[in-house]
Short mmCIF file of C-alpha atoms in Angstrom, two decimals:
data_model
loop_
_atom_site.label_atom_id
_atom_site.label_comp_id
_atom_site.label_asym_id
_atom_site.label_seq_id
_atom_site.Cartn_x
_atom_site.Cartn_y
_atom_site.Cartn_z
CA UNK A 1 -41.18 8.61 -6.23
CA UNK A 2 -41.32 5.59 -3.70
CA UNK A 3 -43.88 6.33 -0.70
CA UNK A 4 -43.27 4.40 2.62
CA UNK A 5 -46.46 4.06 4.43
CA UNK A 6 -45.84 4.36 8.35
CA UNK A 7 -47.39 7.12 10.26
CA UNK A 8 -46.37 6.03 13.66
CA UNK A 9 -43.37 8.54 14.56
CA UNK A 10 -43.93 12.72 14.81
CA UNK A 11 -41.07 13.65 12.72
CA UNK A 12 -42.25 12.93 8.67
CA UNK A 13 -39.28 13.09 6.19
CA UNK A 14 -39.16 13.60 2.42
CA UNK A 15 -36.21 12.27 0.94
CA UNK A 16 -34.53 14.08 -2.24
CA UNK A 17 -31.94 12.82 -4.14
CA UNK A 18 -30.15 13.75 -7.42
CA UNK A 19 -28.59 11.86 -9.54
CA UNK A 20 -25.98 13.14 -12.06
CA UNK A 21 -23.96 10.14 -12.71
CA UNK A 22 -21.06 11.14 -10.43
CA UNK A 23 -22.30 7.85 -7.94
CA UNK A 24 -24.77 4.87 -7.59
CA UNK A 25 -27.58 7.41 -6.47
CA UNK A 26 -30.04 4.57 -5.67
CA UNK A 27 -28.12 2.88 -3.47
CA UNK A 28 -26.83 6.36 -1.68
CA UNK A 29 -30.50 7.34 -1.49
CA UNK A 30 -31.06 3.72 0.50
CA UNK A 31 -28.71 4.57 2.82
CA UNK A 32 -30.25 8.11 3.27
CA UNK A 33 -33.44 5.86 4.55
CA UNK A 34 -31.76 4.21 6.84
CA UNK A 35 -29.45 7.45 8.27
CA UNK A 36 -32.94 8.75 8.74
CA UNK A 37 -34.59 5.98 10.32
CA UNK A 38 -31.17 6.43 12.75
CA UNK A 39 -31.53 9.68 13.71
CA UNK A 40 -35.51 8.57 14.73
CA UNK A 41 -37.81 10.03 12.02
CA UNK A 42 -39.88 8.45 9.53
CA UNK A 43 -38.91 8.62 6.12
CA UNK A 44 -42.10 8.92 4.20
CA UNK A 45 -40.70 9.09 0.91
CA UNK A 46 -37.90 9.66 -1.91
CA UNK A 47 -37.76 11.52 -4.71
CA UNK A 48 -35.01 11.25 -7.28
CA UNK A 49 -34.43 13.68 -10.34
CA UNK A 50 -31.78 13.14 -13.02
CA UNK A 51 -29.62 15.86 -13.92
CA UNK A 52 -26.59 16.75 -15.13
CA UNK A 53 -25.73 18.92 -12.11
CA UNK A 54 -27.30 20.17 -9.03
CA UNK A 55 -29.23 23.70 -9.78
CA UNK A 56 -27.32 26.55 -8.08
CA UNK A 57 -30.61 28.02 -6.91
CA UNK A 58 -32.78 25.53 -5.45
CA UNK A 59 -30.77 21.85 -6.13
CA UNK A 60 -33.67 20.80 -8.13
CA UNK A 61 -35.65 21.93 -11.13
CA UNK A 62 -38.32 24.34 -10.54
CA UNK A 63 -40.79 21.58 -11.56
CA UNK A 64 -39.71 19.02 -9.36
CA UNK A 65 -39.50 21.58 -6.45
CA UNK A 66 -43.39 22.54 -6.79
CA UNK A 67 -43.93 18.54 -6.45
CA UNK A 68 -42.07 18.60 -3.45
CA UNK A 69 -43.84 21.23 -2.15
CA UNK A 70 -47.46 19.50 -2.90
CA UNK A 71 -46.22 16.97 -1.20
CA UNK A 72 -44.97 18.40 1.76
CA UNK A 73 -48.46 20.33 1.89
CA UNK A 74 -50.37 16.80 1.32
CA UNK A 75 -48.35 14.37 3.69
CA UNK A 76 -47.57 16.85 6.54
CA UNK A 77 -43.49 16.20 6.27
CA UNK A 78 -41.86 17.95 8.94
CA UNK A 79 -38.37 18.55 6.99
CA UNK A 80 -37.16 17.77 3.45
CA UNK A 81 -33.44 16.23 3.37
CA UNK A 82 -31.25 16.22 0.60
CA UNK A 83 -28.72 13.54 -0.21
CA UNK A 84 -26.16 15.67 -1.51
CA UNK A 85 -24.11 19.00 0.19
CA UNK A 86 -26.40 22.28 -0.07
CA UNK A 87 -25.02 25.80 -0.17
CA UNK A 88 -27.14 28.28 2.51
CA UNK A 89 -28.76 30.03 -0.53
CA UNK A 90 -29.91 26.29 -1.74
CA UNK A 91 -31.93 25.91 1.58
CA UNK A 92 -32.94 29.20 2.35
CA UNK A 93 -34.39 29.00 -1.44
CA UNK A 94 -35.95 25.73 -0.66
CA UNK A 95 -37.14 26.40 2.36
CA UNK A 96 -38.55 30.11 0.91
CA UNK A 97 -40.59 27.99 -1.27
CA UNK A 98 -41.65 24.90 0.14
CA UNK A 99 -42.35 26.22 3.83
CA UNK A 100 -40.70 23.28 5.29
CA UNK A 101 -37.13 22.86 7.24
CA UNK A 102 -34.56 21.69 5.17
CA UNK A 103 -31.17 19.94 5.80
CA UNK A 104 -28.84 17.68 3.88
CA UNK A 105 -26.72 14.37 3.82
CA UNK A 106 -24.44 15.94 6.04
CA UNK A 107 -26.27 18.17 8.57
CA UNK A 108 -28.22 14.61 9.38
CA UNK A 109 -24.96 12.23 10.18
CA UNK A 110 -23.74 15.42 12.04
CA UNK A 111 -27.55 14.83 14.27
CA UNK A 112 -26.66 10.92 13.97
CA UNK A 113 -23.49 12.06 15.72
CA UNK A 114 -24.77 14.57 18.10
CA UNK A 115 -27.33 11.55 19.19
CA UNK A 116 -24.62 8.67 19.74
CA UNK A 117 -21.51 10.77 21.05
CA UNK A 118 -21.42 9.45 25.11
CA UNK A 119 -18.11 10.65 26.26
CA UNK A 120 -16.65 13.51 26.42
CA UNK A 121 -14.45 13.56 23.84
CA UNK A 122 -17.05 12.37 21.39
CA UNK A 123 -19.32 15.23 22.32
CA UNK A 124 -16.12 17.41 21.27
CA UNK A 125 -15.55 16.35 18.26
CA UNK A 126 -19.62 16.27 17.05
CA UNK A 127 -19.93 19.77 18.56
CA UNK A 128 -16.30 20.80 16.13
CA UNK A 129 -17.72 18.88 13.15
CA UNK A 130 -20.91 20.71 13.83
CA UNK A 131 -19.72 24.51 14.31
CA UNK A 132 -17.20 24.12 11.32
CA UNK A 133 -20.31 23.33 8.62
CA UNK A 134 -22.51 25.57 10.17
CA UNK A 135 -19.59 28.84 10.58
CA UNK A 136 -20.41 29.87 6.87
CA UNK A 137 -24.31 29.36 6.84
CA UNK A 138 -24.99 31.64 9.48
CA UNK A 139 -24.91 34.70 7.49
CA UNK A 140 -28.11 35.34 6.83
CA UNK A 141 -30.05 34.33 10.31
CA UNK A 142 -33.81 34.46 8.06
CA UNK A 143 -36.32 31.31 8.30
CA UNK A 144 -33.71 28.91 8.20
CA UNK A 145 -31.89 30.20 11.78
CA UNK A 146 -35.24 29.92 13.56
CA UNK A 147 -35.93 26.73 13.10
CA UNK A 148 -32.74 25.73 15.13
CA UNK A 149 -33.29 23.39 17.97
CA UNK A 150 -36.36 21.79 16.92
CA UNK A 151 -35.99 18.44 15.50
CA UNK A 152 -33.85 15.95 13.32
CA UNK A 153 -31.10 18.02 12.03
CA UNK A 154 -30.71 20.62 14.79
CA UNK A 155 -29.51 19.01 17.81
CA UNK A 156 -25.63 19.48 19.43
CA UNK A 157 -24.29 22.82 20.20
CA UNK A 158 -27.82 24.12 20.51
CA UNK A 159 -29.74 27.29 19.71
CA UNK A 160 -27.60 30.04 21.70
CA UNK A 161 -24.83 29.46 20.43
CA UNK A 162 -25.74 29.68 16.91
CA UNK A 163 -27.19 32.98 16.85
CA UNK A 164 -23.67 34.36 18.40
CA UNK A 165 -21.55 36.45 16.23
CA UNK A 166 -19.22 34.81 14.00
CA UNK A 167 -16.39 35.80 16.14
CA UNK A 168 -17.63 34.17 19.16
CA UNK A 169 -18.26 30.95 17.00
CA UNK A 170 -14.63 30.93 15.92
CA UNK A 171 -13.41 31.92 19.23
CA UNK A 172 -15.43 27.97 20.52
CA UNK A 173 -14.25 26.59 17.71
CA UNK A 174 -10.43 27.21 18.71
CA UNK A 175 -11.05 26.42 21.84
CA UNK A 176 -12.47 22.83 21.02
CA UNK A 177 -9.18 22.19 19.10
CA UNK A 178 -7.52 23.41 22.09
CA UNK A 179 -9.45 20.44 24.31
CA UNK A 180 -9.40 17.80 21.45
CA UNK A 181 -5.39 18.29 20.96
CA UNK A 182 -5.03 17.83 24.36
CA UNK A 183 -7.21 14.89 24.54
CA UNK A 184 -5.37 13.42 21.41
CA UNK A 185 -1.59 13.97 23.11
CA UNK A 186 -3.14 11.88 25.97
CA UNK A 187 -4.35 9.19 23.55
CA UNK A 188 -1.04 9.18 22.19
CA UNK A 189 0.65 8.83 25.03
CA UNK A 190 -1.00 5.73 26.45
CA UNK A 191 -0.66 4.20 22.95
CA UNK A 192 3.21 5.33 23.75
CA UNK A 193 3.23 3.56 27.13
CA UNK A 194 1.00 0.62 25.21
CA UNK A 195 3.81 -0.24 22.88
CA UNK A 196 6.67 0.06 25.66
CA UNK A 197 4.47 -2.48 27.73
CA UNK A 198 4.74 -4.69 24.54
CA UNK A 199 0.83 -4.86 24.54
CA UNK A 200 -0.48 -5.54 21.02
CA UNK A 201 -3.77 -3.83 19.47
CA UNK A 202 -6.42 -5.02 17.09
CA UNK A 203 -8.29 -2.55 15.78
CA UNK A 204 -12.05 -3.71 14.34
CA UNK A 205 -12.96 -1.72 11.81
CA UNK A 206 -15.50 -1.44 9.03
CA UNK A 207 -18.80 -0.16 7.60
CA UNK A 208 -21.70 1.24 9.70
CA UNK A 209 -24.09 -1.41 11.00
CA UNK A 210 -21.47 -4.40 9.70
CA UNK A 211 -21.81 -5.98 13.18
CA UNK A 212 -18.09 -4.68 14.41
CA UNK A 213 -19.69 -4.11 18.28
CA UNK A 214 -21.14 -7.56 17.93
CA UNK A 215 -18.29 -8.77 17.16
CA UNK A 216 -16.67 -7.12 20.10
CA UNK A 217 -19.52 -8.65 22.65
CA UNK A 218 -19.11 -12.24 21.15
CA UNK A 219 -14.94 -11.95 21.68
CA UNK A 220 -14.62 -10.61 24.81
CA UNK A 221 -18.22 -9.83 26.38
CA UNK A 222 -17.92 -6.52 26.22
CA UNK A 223 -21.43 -5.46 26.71
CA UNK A 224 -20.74 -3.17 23.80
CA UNK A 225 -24.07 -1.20 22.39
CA UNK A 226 -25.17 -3.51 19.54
CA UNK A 227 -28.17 -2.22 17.62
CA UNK A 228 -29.35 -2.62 13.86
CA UNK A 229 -28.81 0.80 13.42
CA UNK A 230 -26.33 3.11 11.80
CA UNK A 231 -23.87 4.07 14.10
CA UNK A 232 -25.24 2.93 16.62
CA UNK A 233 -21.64 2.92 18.60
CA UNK A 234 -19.41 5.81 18.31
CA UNK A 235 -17.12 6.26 20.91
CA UNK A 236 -14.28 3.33 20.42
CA UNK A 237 -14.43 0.41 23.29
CA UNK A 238 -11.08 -1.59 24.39
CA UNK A 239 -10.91 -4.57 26.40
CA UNK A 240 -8.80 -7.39 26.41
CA UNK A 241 -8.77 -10.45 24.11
CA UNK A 242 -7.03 -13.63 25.26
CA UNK A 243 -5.74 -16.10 21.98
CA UNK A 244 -5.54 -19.57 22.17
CA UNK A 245 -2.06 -19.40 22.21
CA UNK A 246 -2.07 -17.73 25.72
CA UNK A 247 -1.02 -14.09 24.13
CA UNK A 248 -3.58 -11.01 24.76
CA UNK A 249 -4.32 -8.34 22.20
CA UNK A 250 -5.95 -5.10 22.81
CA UNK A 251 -9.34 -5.02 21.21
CA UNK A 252 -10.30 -1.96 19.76
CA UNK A 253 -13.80 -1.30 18.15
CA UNK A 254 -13.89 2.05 16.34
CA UNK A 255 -16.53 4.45 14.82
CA UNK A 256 -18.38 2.67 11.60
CA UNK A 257 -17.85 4.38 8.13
CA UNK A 258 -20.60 5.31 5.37
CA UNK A 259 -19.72 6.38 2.10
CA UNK A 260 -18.96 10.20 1.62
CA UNK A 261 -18.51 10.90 5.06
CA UNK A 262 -18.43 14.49 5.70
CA UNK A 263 -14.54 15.53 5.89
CA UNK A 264 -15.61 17.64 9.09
CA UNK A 265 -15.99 14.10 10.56
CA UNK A 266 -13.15 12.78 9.14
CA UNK A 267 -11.40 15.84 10.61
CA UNK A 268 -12.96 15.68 13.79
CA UNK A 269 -12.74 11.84 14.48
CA UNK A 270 -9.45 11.43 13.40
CA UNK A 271 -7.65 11.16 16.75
CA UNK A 272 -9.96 8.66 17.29
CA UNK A 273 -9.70 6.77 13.76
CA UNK A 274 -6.08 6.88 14.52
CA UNK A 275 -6.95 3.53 17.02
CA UNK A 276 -7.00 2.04 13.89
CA UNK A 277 -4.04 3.80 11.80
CA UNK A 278 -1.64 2.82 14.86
CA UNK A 279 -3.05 -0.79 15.28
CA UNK A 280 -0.81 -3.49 14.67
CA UNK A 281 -3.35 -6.14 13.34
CA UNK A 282 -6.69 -4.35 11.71
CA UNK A 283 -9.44 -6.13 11.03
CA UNK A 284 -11.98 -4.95 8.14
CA UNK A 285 -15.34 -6.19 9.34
CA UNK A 286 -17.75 -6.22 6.34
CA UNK A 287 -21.19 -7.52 5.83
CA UNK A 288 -21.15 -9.91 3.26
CA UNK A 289 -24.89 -10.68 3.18
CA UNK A 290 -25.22 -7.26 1.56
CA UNK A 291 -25.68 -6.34 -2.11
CA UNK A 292 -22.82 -3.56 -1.69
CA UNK A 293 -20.16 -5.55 0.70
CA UNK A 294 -17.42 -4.97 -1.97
CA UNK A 295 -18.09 -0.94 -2.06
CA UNK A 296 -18.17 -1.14 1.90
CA UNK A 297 -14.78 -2.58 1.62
CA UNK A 298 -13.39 0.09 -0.62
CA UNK A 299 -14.65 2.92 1.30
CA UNK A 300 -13.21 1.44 4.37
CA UNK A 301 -10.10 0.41 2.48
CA UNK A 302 -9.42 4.10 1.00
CA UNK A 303 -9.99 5.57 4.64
CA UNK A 304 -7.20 3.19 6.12
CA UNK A 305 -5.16 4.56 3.09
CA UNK A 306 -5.83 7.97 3.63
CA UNK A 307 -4.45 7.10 7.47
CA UNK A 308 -1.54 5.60 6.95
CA UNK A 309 -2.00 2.08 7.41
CA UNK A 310 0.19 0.87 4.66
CA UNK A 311 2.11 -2.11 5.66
CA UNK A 312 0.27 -3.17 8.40
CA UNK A 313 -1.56 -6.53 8.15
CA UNK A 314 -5.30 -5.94 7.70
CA UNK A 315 -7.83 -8.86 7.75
CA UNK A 316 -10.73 -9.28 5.93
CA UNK A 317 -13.78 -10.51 8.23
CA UNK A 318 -17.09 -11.46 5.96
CA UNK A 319 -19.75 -11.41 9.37
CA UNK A 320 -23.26 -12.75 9.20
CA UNK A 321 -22.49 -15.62 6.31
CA UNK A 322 -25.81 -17.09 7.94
CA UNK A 323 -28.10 -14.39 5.75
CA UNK A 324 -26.35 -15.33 2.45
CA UNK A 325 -28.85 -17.79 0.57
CA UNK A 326 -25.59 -19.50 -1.64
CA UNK A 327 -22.81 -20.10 0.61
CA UNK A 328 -20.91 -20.10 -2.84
CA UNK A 329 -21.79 -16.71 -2.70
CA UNK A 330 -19.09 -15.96 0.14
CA UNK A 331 -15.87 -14.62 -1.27
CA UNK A 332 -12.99 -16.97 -0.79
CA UNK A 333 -10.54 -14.16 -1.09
CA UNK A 334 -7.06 -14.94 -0.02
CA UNK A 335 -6.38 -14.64 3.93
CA UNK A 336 -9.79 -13.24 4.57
CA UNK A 337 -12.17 -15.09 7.61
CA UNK A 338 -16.03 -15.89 7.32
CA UNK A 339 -18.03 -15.23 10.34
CA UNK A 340 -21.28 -15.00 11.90
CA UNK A 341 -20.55 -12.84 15.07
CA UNK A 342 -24.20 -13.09 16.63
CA UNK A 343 -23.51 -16.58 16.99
CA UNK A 344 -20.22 -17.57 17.53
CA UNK A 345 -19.85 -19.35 14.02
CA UNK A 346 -15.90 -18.88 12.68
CA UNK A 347 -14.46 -17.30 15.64
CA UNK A 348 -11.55 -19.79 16.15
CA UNK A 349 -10.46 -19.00 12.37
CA UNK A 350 -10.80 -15.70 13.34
CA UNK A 351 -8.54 -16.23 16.38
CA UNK A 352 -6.14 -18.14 14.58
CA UNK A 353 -5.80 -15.58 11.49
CA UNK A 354 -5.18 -13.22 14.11
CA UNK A 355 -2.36 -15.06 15.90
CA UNK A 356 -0.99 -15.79 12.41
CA UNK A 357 -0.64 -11.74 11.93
CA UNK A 358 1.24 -10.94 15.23
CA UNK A 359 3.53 -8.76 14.84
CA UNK A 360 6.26 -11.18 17.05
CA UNK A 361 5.68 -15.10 17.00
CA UNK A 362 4.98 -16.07 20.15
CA UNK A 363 3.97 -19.20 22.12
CA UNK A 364 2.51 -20.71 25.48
CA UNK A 365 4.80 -23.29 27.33
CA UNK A 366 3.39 -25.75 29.66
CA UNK A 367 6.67 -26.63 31.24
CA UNK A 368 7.37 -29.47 33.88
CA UNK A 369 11.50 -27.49 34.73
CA UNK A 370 13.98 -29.60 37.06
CA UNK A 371 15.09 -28.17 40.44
CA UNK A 372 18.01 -28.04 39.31
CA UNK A 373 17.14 -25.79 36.01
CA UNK A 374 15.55 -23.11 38.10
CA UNK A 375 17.33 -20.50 36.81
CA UNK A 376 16.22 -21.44 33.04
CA UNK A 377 13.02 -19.91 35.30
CA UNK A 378 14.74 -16.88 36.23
CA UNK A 379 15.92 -16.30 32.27
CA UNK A 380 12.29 -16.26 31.40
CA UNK A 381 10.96 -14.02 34.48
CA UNK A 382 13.89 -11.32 33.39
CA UNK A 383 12.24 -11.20 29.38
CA UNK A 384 8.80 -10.91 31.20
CA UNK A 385 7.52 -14.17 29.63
CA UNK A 386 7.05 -16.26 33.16
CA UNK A 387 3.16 -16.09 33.61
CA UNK A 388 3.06 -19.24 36.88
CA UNK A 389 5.07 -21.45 38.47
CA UNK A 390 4.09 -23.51 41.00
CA UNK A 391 6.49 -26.07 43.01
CA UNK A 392 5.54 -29.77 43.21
CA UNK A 393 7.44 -32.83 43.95
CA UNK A 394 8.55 -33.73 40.77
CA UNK A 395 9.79 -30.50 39.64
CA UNK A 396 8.47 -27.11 39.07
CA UNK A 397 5.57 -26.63 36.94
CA UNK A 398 5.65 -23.16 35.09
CA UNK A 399 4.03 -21.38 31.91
CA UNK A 400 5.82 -19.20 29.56
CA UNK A 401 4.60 -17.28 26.74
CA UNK A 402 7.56 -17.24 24.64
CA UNK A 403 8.58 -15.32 21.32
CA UNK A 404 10.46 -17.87 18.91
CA UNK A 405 14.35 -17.09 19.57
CA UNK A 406 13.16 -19.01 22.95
CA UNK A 407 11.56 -21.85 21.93
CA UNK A 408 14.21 -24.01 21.79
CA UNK A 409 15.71 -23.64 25.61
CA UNK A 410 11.68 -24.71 26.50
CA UNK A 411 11.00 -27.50 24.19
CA UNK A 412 12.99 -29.89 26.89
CA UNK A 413 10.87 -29.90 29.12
CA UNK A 414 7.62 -29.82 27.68
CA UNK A 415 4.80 -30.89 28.88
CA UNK A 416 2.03 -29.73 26.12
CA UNK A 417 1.65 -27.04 23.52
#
């Protein structure tokens, strides 16, 4: 057991975790800390207890539960969470014994989500996640049902709604997918009317807390939410991003992943994950000063799998290079871009990887065109790639972003690439 001493926040949380082999539990039970530390308690401590699989009853032996709940007694923890799934009986069990409110892994990124969701649609989709993991654990409305609505754990739809009938539950429930498909045919269409308008998207994407929103701000001062915190943004931004080359990309900065992500997220969010899926350019935003960049990448890499993003180029971004003690330490890996996106450091390789991955080649024209080649002018205007003219004496000067099959009618006239 590994005690944190800090006594300055109300809500106290034990930490349980249980190990069985099945994944790195140490690092998952990190992570737990700092999902906790998100969702504003104070994680007091961890326990861990080795097993070959979670007991049915109570999760944990009966030993290890009448630690936790001397503990509890001695340290004044508020609520016990667990970093795995638990069935009803498993928390109405451990909460029967230990007198203390009990949630899991899940039940606290649902909170995480319930805390960061701003827009409408994101307060849709936490309050779906929500009522979909919480439909079957309402059966027996004991202990466990009255502790609703007070603290880490508890918060979105809210306490009324919760001790409804089941039917009435379902009846919200289809009524949220109802909203949210509607919301998701609109999304779809302006991606439609996005691809008519030949605008181009570049979807960051990436781990929780890899610096994706700072990445955002430094690009195209956004003024993006940028905290050390997980999740700290959750409904996607997109503004505009100019290249060097004179083309503009749509910028899109998504929701952050964690491993095991509750598949009533992944459900939920998916509309919105599909910023990413639908992107032509993606780029994976991982922090390489991190002991566990390379699992970050794989989680994120499985999720752009499981959305259908074969075939479309994604980009590798290693951000804040400045923490890592050995540069050597970097990964050099083919076609991938090393950052620092809090200050700046990288960004034109960044750029330029991007322009190499559009999906057309294009390229700005600084053109000084004859009077009597005006309508070379007019060819240009009717392909939409005219972006100024302006008439002086010795001709008229014009730029034209142009995609390749064009180059050659504006390399005449020249002026500068």
């Amino acid at each position: 057991m590994e005690l944190h001493e800090n006594r300055q926040t109300i809500q106290r949380a034990l930490l349980v975790g249980i190990d069985t082999g099945e994944y790195d539990a140490e690092s998952s039970m990190k992570e737990l800390y700092e999902l906790v530390k998100s969702a504003g308690a104070e994680p007091v401590a961890n326990m861990m207890q080795k097993r070959d699989k979670p007991d049915g009853t109570t999760c944990v032996g009966s030993g290890r539960l009448e630690e936790i709940t001397e503990f509890c007694r001695a340290q004044e923890i508020d609520f016990i969470v667990f970093d795995t799934e638990l069935t009803p009986t498993q928390i109405r069990n451990i909460e029967q014994a230990t007198d203390v409110r009990t949630i899991d892994r899940t039940m606290l990124i649902l909170d995480i989500f319930a805390i960061r969701a701003k827009t409408n649609e994101g307060k849709l989709q936490v309050e779906l996640a929500q009522l979909k993991y919480l439909l079957p654990r309402l059966s027996g409305k004991g202990k466990e049902m009255s502790r609703l609505g007070g603290g880490v754990g508890t918060r979105g739809p809210g306490e009324t709604k919760l001790e409804t009938d089941k039917r009435h539950i379902r009846r919200r429930i289809e009524y949220l997918k109802e909203a949210l498909s509607e919301m998701t045919d609109r999304r779809s269409r302006h991606r439609e009317r996005r691809r008519k308008d030949g605008i181009i998207t570049a979807a960051i994407v990436g781990y929780t807390n890899a610096g994706k929103s700072t990445l955002m701000n430094t690009l195209t001062k956004a003024g993006v939410l940028s905290e050390d915190k997980l999740f700290a943004t959750l409904d996607p931004t997109s503004r505009a991003l100019q290249l060097p080359n004179g083309v503009s990309v749509m910028l899109i900065d998504t929701v952050g992943l964690v491993r095991r992500l509750p598949h009533h997220l992944v459900e939920a969010f998916k509309s919105t994950l599909e910023e990413a899926a639908t992107a032509d350019i993606i780029l994976n935003v991982c922090d390489v000063s991190g002991e566990e960049y390379r699992l970050h990448l794989d989680v994120t890499n499985r999720l752009l799998q499981e959305l259908g993003c074969e075939g479309r180029p994604i980009i590798p971004v290693y951000n804040k290079c400045d923490l890592v003690a050995h540069p050597d330490d970097i990964p050099h890996d083919s076609g991938s871009v090393r950052i620092c996106a809090k200050s700046g450091e990288g960004m034109a390789e960044l750029l330029q990887a991007i322009e190499d991955h559009l999906p057309v080649k294009l390229k700005l024209f600084r053109l000084l065109v004859p009077f009597d080649k005006a309508s070379l002018l007019s060819e240009f205007r009717s392909v939409g790639a005219l972006r100024s003219q302006e008439y002086t004496a010795d001709g008229i000067l014009a730029e034209v972003l142009l995609e390749e099959p064009l180059w050659h009618k504006a390399q005449p006239y020249t002026m500068c690439n």
